[in-house]
Every structure is written in C-alpha cells, then in structure tokens.
CSV table of C-alpha atoms and ligand atoms in Angstrom, one decimal:
chain,number,residue,atom,x,y,z
A,461,UNK,CA,88.4,136.3,91.2
A,462,UNK,CA,88.7,134.0,88.0
A,463,UNK,CA,90.0,130.6,88.3
A,464,UNK,CA,89.8,128.6,85.5
A,465,UNK,CA,89.1,124.8,86.9
A,466,UNK,CA,90.2,123.4,83.8
A,467,UNK,CA,93.2,124.7,83.0
A,468,UNK,CA,95.1,123.9,87.3
A,469,UNK,CA,97.5,121.3,87.9
A,470,UNK,CA,98.5,119.8,91.1
A,471,UNK,CA,100.3,122.4,92.5
A,472,UNK,CA,100.5,124.6,95.6
A,473,UNK,CA,98.5,128.5,95.1
A,474,UNK,CA,97.4,130.5,98.1
A,475,UNK,CA,94.0,130.9,98.8
A,476,UNK,CA,92.2,132.8,101.8
A,477,UNK,CA,93.0,131.1,104.9
A,478,UNK,CA,94.5,128.1,106.3
A,479,UNK,CA,93.9,126.5,110.4
A,480,UNK,CA,96.5,126.5,112.6
A,481,UNK,CA,96.6,125.4,116.2
A,482,UNK,CA,99.2,125.5,118.9
A,483,UNK,CA,100.9,122.8,121.1
A,484,UNK,CA,102.5,124.3,124.6
A,485,UNK,CA,102.0,123.2,128.2
A,486,UNK,CA,100.6,119.4,127.5
A,487,UNK,CA,97.7,121.3,125.9
A,488,UNK,CA,96.1,122.5,122.0
A,489,UNK,CA,95.0,125.3,122.1
A,490,UNK,CA,91.2,126.1,119.8
A,491,UNK,CA,93.4,126.9,117.1
A,492,UNK,CA,92.7,130.5,114.8
A,493,UNK,CA,92.1,131.2,110.4
A,494,UNK,CA,95.3,132.8,109.6
A,495,UNK,CA,95.7,134.8,106.3
A,496,UNK,CA,99.0,135.1,106.3
A,497,UNK,CA,100.5,131.7,104.4
A,498,UNK,CA,103.7,131.9,106.6
A,499,UNK,CA,104.5,130.8,110.1
A,500,UNK,CA,107.4,132.1,112.6
A,501,UNK,CA,110.0,129.5,113.1
A,502,UNK,CA,112.7,129.4,115.8
A,503,UNK,CA,115.6,128.4,114.8
A,504,UNK,CA,116.5,125.5,117.4
A,505,UNK,CA,112.5,124.1,116.0
A,506,UNK,CA,112.1,120.2,116.4
A,507,UNK,CA,111.5,120.2,112.5
A,508,UNK,CA,114.6,121.8,110.9
A,509,UNK,CA,117.1,120.2,112.7
A,510,UNK,CA,115.3,116.2,113.6
A,511,UNK,CA,112.9,116.3,111.2
A,512,UNK,CA,109.8,116.0,112.8
A,513,UNK,CA,106.5,116.5,110.5
A,514,UNK,CA,103.9,114.3,109.7
A,515,UNK,CA,101.0,115.0,106.7
A,516,UNK,CA,98.0,114.3,105.6
A,517,UNK,CA,96.4,114.3,101.9
A,518,UNK,CA,92.8,114.3,101.7
A,519,UNK,CA,90.1,115.5,99.4
A,520,UNK,CA,86.6,117.7,99.4
A,521,UNK,CA,84.3,117.6,96.4
A,522,UNK,CA,81.6,119.1,95.2
A,523,UNK,CA,78.6,116.9,94.1
A,524,UNK,CA,76.2,117.5,91.1
A,525,UNK,CA,73.6,119.3,94.0
A,526,UNK,CA,76.4,121.8,94.7
A,527,UNK,CA,76.6,120.5,98.5
A,528,UNK,CA,81.0,119.9,99.3
A,529,UNK,CA,81.8,116.4,100.9
A,530,UNK,CA,84.8,115.5,102.1
A,531,UNK,CA,86.3,111.6,101.5
A,532,UNK,CA,86.7,108.8,104.3
A,533,UNK,CA,88.5,111.9,106.7
A,534,UNK,CA,88.2,109.8,109.9
A,535,UNK,CA,90.6,107.2,107.7
A,536,UNK,CA,93.5,110.0,108.0
A,537,UNK,CA,92.3,111.2,111.4
A,538,UNK,CA,93.8,108.0,112.4
A,539,UNK,CA,96.6,107.2,110.4
A,540,UNK,CA,98.1,110.5,111.3
A,541,UNK,CA,97.6,109.8,114.9
A,542,UNK,CA,99.9,106.9,113.7
A,543,UNK,CA,102.3,108.3,112.0
A,544,UNK,CA,102.1,111.3,115.4
A,545,UNK,CA,102.9,108.3,117.6
A,546,UNK,CA,105.8,106.6,116.1
A,547,UNK,CA,107.4,110.2,115.8
A,548,UNK,CA,106.7,111.1,119.6
A,549,UNK,CA,104.7,114.1,118.6
A,550,UNK,CA,101.7,115.2,120.3
A,551,UNK,CA,98.8,113.2,119.0
A,552,UNK,CA,95.5,115.7,116.6
A,553,UNK,CA,92.8,114.0,118.4
A,554,UNK,CA,90.3,112.9,115.4
A,555,UNK,CA,87.7,115.6,116.9
A,556,UNK,CA,90.0,118.0,116.4
A,557,UNK,CA,91.5,116.9,113.0
A,558,UNK,CA,87.6,116.6,111.9
A,559,UNK,CA,87.2,120.6,113.0
A,560,UNK,CA,90.1,121.8,111.4
A,561,UNK,CA,89.0,120.3,108.2
A,562,UNK,CA,86.0,121.8,107.7
A,563,UNK,CA,87.2,124.8,109.2
A,564,UNK,CA,89.6,125.2,106.4
A,565,UNK,CA,87.2,123.9,103.1
A,566,UNK,CA,84.5,126.7,105.0
A,567,UNK,CA,86.7,129.6,105.2
A,568,UNK,CA,87.4,128.8,101.5
A,569,UNK,CA,84.4,128.3,99.8
A,570,UNK,CA,85.0,129.8,97.5
A,571,UNK,CA,87.9,127.6,96.0
A,572,UNK,CA,86.0,124.5,96.0
A,573,UNK,CA,85.8,124.0,92.2
A,574,UNK,CA,82.5,123.8,90.7
A,575,UNK,CA,80.8,120.3,90.1
A,576,UNK,CA,81.7,118.9,86.4
A,577,UNK,CA,85.5,120.4,86.0
A,578,UNK,CA,86.8,117.1,87.3
A,579,UNK,CA,88.9,119.5,89.3
A,580,UNK,CA,88.5,118.7,93.5
A,581,UNK,CA,89.9,120.3,96.5
A,582,UNK,CA,93.3,118.9,98.0
A,583,UNK,CA,93.5,119.4,101.7
A,584,UNK,CA,97.2,118.4,103.0
A,585,UNK,CA,97.0,118.1,106.9
A,586,UNK,CA,100.8,118.8,108.7
A,587,UNK,CA,102.3,119.0,112.1
A,588,UNK,CA,105.6,119.8,113.3
A,589,UNK,CA,107.4,119.9,116.2
A,590,UNK,CA,108.0,123.5,117.3
A,591,UNK,CA,109.4,123.5,120.0
A,592,UNK,CA,113.3,124.2,121.1
A,593,UNK,CA,115.2,121.5,120.7
A,594,UNK,CA,119.1,121.1,120.2
A,595,UNK,CA,119.5,117.6,122.7
A,596,UNK,CA,118.1,115.2,120.8
A,597,UNK,CA,114.8,114.5,122.5
A,598,UNK,CA,110.6,115.3,120.9
A,599,UNK,CA,109.3,118.5,120.6
A,600,UNK,CA,107.9,119.9,123.6
A,601,UNK,CA,106.0,122.3,121.6
A,602,UNK,CA,104.0,121.2,117.7
A,603,UNK,CA,102.5,123.2,115.4
A,604,UNK,CA,99.5,121.3,113.4
A,605,UNK,CA,98.4,123.3,109.9
A,606,UNK,CA,95.7,122.2,107.5
A,607,UNK,CA,95.6,124.0,104.6
A,608,UNK,CA,94.3,123.2,101.3
A,609,UNK,CA,94.2,124.3,97.7
A,610,UNK,CA,92.3,123.2,94.3
A,611,UNK,CA,93.5,121.2,92.0
A,612,UNK,CA,92.5,119.8,88.3
A,613,UNK,CA,91.3,117.4,87.6
A,614,UNK,CA,94.4,114.3,86.9
A,615,UNK,CA,93.5,113.5,82.7
A,616,UNK,CA,91.5,115.7,80.8
A,617,UNK,CA,90.6,112.5,79.4
A,618,UNK,CA,90.3,109.2,79.9
A,619,UNK,CA,93.0,106.6,82.2
A,620,UNK,CA,96.3,107.0,80.9
A,621,UNK,CA,98.4,104.6,81.4
A,622,UNK,CA,102.8,105.4,82.2
A,623,UNK,CA,106.1,103.6,82.9
A,624,UNK,CA,107.2,102.8,85.5
A,625,UNK,CA,110.7,101.2,86.5
A,626,UNK,CA,111.8,99.3,89.8
A,627,UNK,CA,114.6,100.5,91.4
A,628,UNK,CA,117.6,98.6,93.3
A,629,UNK,CA,120.2,100.8,93.9
A,630,UNK,CA,117.6,103.1,96.2
A,631,UNK,CA,115.1,101.4,99.2
A,632,UNK,CA,111.8,103.1,100.2
A,633,UNK,CA,111.9,101.8,103.2
A,634,UNK,CA,113.3,99.5,105.9
A,635,UNK,CA,111.6,96.6,107.8
A,636,UNK,CA,110.7,97.7,110.8
A,637,UNK,CA,111.8,101.7,109.6
A,638,UNK,CA,109.1,104.3,109.2
A,639,UNK,CA,107.5,103.2,105.8
A,640,UNK,CA,104.1,102.7,107.4
A,641,UNK,CA,104.2,105.7,109.0
A,642,UNK,CA,103.5,109.9,106.2
A,643,UNK,CA,106.8,110.8,107.5
A,644,UNK,CA,107.8,113.8,105.6
A,645,UNK,CA,111.4,112.2,105.8
A,646,UNK,CA,109.8,109.1,103.8
A,647,UNK,CA,110.1,111.5,101.0
A,648,UNK,CA,113.1,113.4,101.7
A,649,UNK,CA,115.1,109.9,101.1
A,650,UNK,CA,112.9,109.4,98.1
A,651,UNK,CA,113.4,112.6,96.1
A,652,UNK,CA,117.0,111.2,95.2
A,653,UNK,CA,115.8,108.1,92.9
A,654,UNK,CA,112.9,109.5,92.2
A,655,UNK,CA,114.0,112.2,90.1
A,656,UNK,CA,116.8,109.9,89.0
A,657,UNK,CA,113.9,107.4,87.3
A,658,UNK,CA,111.5,110.8,86.2
A,659,UNK,CA,114.8,111.6,83.6
A,660,UNK,CA,114.7,108.0,82.7
A,661,UNK,CA,111.7,108.7,81.5
A,662,UNK,CA,109.1,106.9,84.6
A,663,UNK,CA,106.8,109.3,86.0
A,664,UNK,CA,106.8,106.1,89.0
A,665,UNK,CA,108.8,104.6,90.5
A,666,UNK,CA,108.5,100.9,92.1
A,667,UNK,CA,109.8,99.5,94.8
A,668,UNK,CA,111.2,96.3,96.1
A,669,UNK,CA,111.1,95.2,100.3
A,670,UNK,CA,114.5,96.6,101.3
A,671,UNK,CA,115.5,93.1,102.5
A,672,UNK,CA,115.4,90.1,99.8
A,673,UNK,CA,114.4,92.5,97.5
A,674,UNK,CA,112.2,90.3,96.2
A,675,UNK,CA,108.4,90.7,97.3
A,676,UNK,CA,106.9,94.1,95.6
A,677,UNK,CA,106.4,97.4,98.0
A,678,UNK,CA,105.3,100.0,96.5
A,679,UNK,CA,105.5,103.0,94.8
A,680,UNK,CA,107.7,106.1,96.0
A,681,UNK,CA,104.1,108.0,96.5
A,682,UNK,CA,101.6,105.6,96.0
A,683,UNK,CA,100.4,101.8,96.9
A,684,UNK,CA,100.9,99.1,94.2
A,685,UNK,CA,97.5,97.0,92.8
A,686,UNK,CA,97.6,94.5,90.2
A,687,UNK,CA,94.9,91.8,88.5
A,688,UNK,CA,95.5,88.5,87.8
A,689,UNK,CA,94.6,87.0,84.8
A,690,UNK,CA,91.7,85.3,87.0
A,691,UNK,CA,89.9,88.1,87.9
A,692,UNK,CA,92.1,88.3,91.2
A,693,UNK,CA,92.3,91.7,93.0
A,694,UNK,CA,95.4,91.6,94.4
A,695,UNK,CA,98.1,94.0,96.7
A,696,UNK,CA,101.4,93.4,98.6
A,697,UNK,CA,101.1,92.7,102.3
A,698,UNK,CA,103.5,94.4,104.3
A,699,UNK,CA,104.4,96.1,107.0
A,700,UNK,CA,106.7,98.7,105.7
A,701,UNK,CA,104.1,99.7,103.1
A,702,UNK,CA,102.3,103.2,103.5
A,703,UNK,CA,98.7,101.9,103.9
A,704,UNK,CA,96.9,103.6,101.5
A,705,UNK,CA,92.7,104.7,101.9
A,706,UNK,CA,92.6,104.7,98.3
A,707,UNK,CA,94.2,100.8,97.8
A,708,UNK,CA,91.5,100.1,101.2
A,709,UNK,CA,88.5,101.6,99.4
A,710,UNK,CA,89.5,99.9,96.5
A,711,UNK,CA,89.5,97.0,97.9
A,712,UNK,CA,86.4,97.3,99.4
A,713,UNK,CA,85.0,98.5,95.5
A,714,UNK,CA,85.7,95.1,95.1
A,715,UNK,CA,84.2,92.4,96.8
A,716,UNK,CA,81.3,94.9,96.7
A,717,UNK,CA,81.5,94.1,93.0
A,718,UNK,CA,82.2,90.6,93.8
A,719,UNK,CA,85.7,90.9,92.8
A,720,UNK,CA,88.4,88.9,95.2
A,721,UNK,CA,91.1,90.2,96.7
A,722,UNK,CA,94.0,89.0,97.9
A,723,UNK,CA,96.4,91.3,100.4
A,724,UNK,CA,100.0,89.1,100.0
A,725,UNK,CA,103.4,88.9,99.1
A,726,UNK,CA,103.8,89.0,95.5
A,727,UNK,CA,107.6,87.7,94.4
A,728,UNK,CA,108.2,90.3,91.9
A,729,UNK,CA,110.0,88.0,89.2
A,730,UNK,CA,107.6,85.3,89.5
A,731,UNK,CA,104.2,87.6,89.5
A,732,UNK,CA,105.8,90.2,87.1
A,733,UNK,CA,105.2,88.8,84.1
A,734,UNK,CA,101.7,87.2,84.7
A,735,UNK,CA,99.4,90.3,85.5
A,736,UNK,CA,96.3,91.1,83.2
A,737,UNK,CA,96.9,94.2,85.3
A,738,UNK,CA,99.3,96.5,87.0
A,739,UNK,CA,98.2,100.0,88.6
A,740,UNK,CA,99.7,102.1,91.2
A,741,UNK,CA,96.9,103.9,93.7
A,742,UNK,CA,96.7,107.5,95.8
A,743,UNK,CA,94.2,110.8,96.8
A,744,UNK,CA,95.8,112.4,94.3
A,745,UNK,CA,95.3,110.1,91.4
A,746,UNK,CA,93.6,107.9,92.6
A,747,UNK,CA,94.0,105.1,90.0
A,748,UNK,CA,96.9,105.2,87.8
A,749,UNK,CA,97.8,102.2,85.1
A,750,UNK,CA,100.9,101.1,84.6
A,751,UNK,CA,102.1,100.0,80.7
A,752,UNK,CA,105.3,98.4,81.5
A,753,UNK,CA,108.1,98.5,84.2
A,754,UNK,CA,111.3,98.1,83.5
A,755,UNK,CA,114.0,96.6,86.3
A,756,UNK,CA,116.8,99.3,85.6
A,757,UNK,CA,119.6,97.3,87.5
A,758,UNK,CA,119.2,95.0,85.1
A,759,UNK,CA,117.5,96.0,82.2
A,760,UNK,CA,115.1,93.8,82.0
A,761,UNK,CA,111.6,95.3,81.0
A,762,UNK,CA,107.4,93.9,80.9
A,763,UNK,CA,105.1,94.8,79.2
A,764,UNK,CA,101.8,95.0,80.6
A,765,UNK,CA,98.9,93.2,78.0
A,766,UNK,CA,96.3,96.3,78.3
A,767,UNK,CA,99.4,98.8,76.4
A,768,UNK,CA,98.9,102.1,77.2
A,769,UNK,CA,95.2,102.6,78.2
A,770,UNK,CA,93.6,100.9,81.5
A,771,UNK,CA,92.4,97.5,81.3
A,772,UNK,CA,88.9,96.8,81.8
A,773,UNK,CA,88.8,95.9,86.3
A,774,UNK,CA,90.4,98.4,86.8
A,775,UNK,CA,88.5,101.1,85.1
A,776,UNK,CA,85.6,99.8,86.3
A,777,UNK,CA,87.0,99.9,89.8
A,778,UNK,CA,87.7,103.5,89.3
A,779,UNK,CA,84.5,104.7,87.5
A,780,UNK,CA,82.3,103.0,90.5
A,781,UNK,CA,85.4,104.9,93.3
A,782,UNK,CA,85.1,108.0,91.6
A,783,UNK,CA,81.1,107.5,91.5
A,784,UNK,CA,81.3,107.3,95.3
A,785,UNK,CA,83.4,110.1,96.0
A,786,UNK,CA,82.1,112.7,93.8
A,787,UNK,CA,78.4,111.7,95.0
A,788,UNK,CA,76.4,109.9,91.9
A,789,UNK,CA,76.3,106.2,93.3
A,790,UNK,CA,75.3,105.3,97.0
A,791,UNK,CA,77.3,105.7,99.1
A,792,UNK,CA,76.9,102.4,101.0
A,793,UNK,CA,79.7,102.3,103.3
A,794,UNK,CA,79.0,106.2,104.8
A,795,UNK,CA,82.6,107.4,103.1
A,796,UNK,CA,81.0,110.5,102.8
A,797,UNK,CA,80.7,113.7,104.8
A,798,UNK,CA,79.0,116.7,104.1
A,799,UNK,CA,80.7,120.1,105.3
A,800,UNK,CA,78.0,122.1,103.6
B,2263,PLP,C1,99.5,109.3,101.0
B,2263,PLP,C2,100.8,107.0,100.4
B,2263,PLP,C3,99.8,106.9,99.8
B,2263,PLP,C4,98.7,106.9,99.0
B,2263,PLP,O1,97.8,107.1,100.1
B,2263,PLP,P1,96.5,107.4,99.9
B,2263,PLP,O2,95.7,107.4,101.6
B,2263,PLP,O3,95.9,106.3,98.8
B,2263,PLP,O4,96.6,108.8,99.3
B,2263,PLP,C5,100.6,105.9,99.2
B,2263,PLP,N1,102.3,105.6,99.7
B,2263,PLP,C6,102.6,106.6,100.3
B,2263,PLP,C7,104.3,105.9,100.9
B,2263,PLP,C8,102.1,107.7,100.2
B,2263,PLP,O5,103.3,108.9,101.5
C-alpha cells in the first residue's frame, strides 16, 4: 500500500477494518473488527425511517516520537451520550467508546499518517437505531460503528480566509430543537442552504438564532468565534449551538495565554462590523478565518480587517492548539491519550 500523504483530502477511503458493536435485549456485545465496509440492515430499521442516528468526529495524531495519540476522546464520548439521550438511543458507555476508538486505530495503524505531513487520522463514531420499527418509538436494537480514515492537512500553506454568507431564508436549529446534539438529521436539513451558499461562492454559511434572527448562532458545521478590538475572545452563548470541543479547547488556550474569554449573546448587526478577527472552528480544520460576511437577504457585506489572511490572535491560538495536538507543546490539560 502506497499512500501519498501530501495528496490526501477530507474524504472517505477504505482502510483495513472498522469496529462494530451491537445492542440487543438490553445489552452491548463485545464488538468486532470487521473488514467489510458494508452492514446489513432490516428494511424496517429505525434509522432509515425516523432518522435515529448520531455521530462524532475526532482525530489521532502521530507525534515526532512516532507515537499515536488521540485528542480529547473523553469529550466526544460524553457528547455522544448526550446525543444518544436526546434521541432515546441506548447510550454507549464512556469506556466502551474509548475502547472502540483505540481498537479502530490499532487495527489501522498503517493508515495513521507520518509526522510532518500535516495529515491525521480522522475517527468517525456512528450510532444507529437498527431494530425494525414502523410504529414511531425508539428502536430496540442499536449498532455502534467506529470507522477511521487518513485525512490530509487542510491548509497546505498558511491559514487561508474564506467568505461566509449569512443565511436568513433557512434556520439551522430551533431554540428547543436538536441544535445542541450531533444528530445526523441536523445535517440533512442543512444541506440545501449549504449547497445554495456554495453555489453563490461562499464555502461556509452562518446562521442567526431562529426565534429572532438577531443573535449569532454558528456556521453550518462549525462554531463562531471572534476577537474584539480590545483583544477578547468572544463566542455565542446559546442553548441551540453544538458545543464544539475545538471551541472549548481554544477558550482554554486563550485563557492560558492571558486572553479574556466571553461567552455571551452576540447581536449580529450591532457587533459584526466591530470585530478585529472572525473565524469558524471545528475538529476538521481547527480554525477557518473569515474574510467577509455577506447577508444574502439584503446584500449587505462586512469585510474583516484581516483580509485574506488570519489575524494575529487567532494565528497564535491556532499555533498553540495544534502544537499541543501534535505533541510539540506541553499537554498541560491532559488532552492527549497515547494509543501506541
Ligand atoms: C461537530 C460540529 C461542530 C464542531 O465541533 P468540534 O467538536 O469542534 O468538532 C460545530 N458545529 C456543528 C453544528 C457540529 O456538528
């Protein structure tokens, strides 16, 4: 097997195997490494009819010492339990989640990219309601899958800013809906505005709160963060925003660097023109600086002072955060777990 690590993108590719566990009669089995990337489902499986499906996304990094470490997997395990609870699914015990991730990595060690390529191993846990269910009720059987794949460095050179559009025509998540959990259905609902945005030339789409269209919520698949002119890190406080682990970690790194952090409502029209730096954040890319935000409904536009590049504060946060992930900086919060 020859992989050109420098040419990898963020896309699916088959590997040695995935790990698969089944829940039946009230308990989980021991799980199995499976080489076939296909599963057999009842045509009446709950996930197919009523969307009972949740997922996670996390990464493993090969350090300079050759060791492979996974980043904050306990956080993903907890969030997975919250998502399962919201969708009435059999929760995956924290230890089982971590065991599954380790098994999937260990069985695919030759697909963990070497240090220095910027490429990582992306880990995608999925929980499906697989029991046959035609009357609306939670499934009685579940399948838990952990699949892994090597993904390329997103930035080949330095951080590149992108244009974002503000979408008013569609909402991402309702105030008491499922915005705070990683449910597959949220993504099904987001595809149309996301494709619309892409066609209009905007790689990322921003959403305001669904009730008033006044406060910033988040981007389609990443959180909103900004640096104020007086050097504070601000991010929306909203119960319908997905609690991003990247955002949480960047806040911690900011505090460590003496940067004040404010989690509070952000009034879009009042504040957007005043920020020194704006970005999206999430596991896949860590930080995506935003160069401009265009409100599609009105045609209004706000250009960020940082232009096409990344602002100095976000760059510092990015360098520190990714330095910890690669094992190049001290892991003072115990975020990394060595796999082998
Ligand atoms: C997964 C996700 C994020 C990013 O979360 P991370 O834990 O940082 O990867 C942000 N917003 C939404 C809607 C998501 O689904």
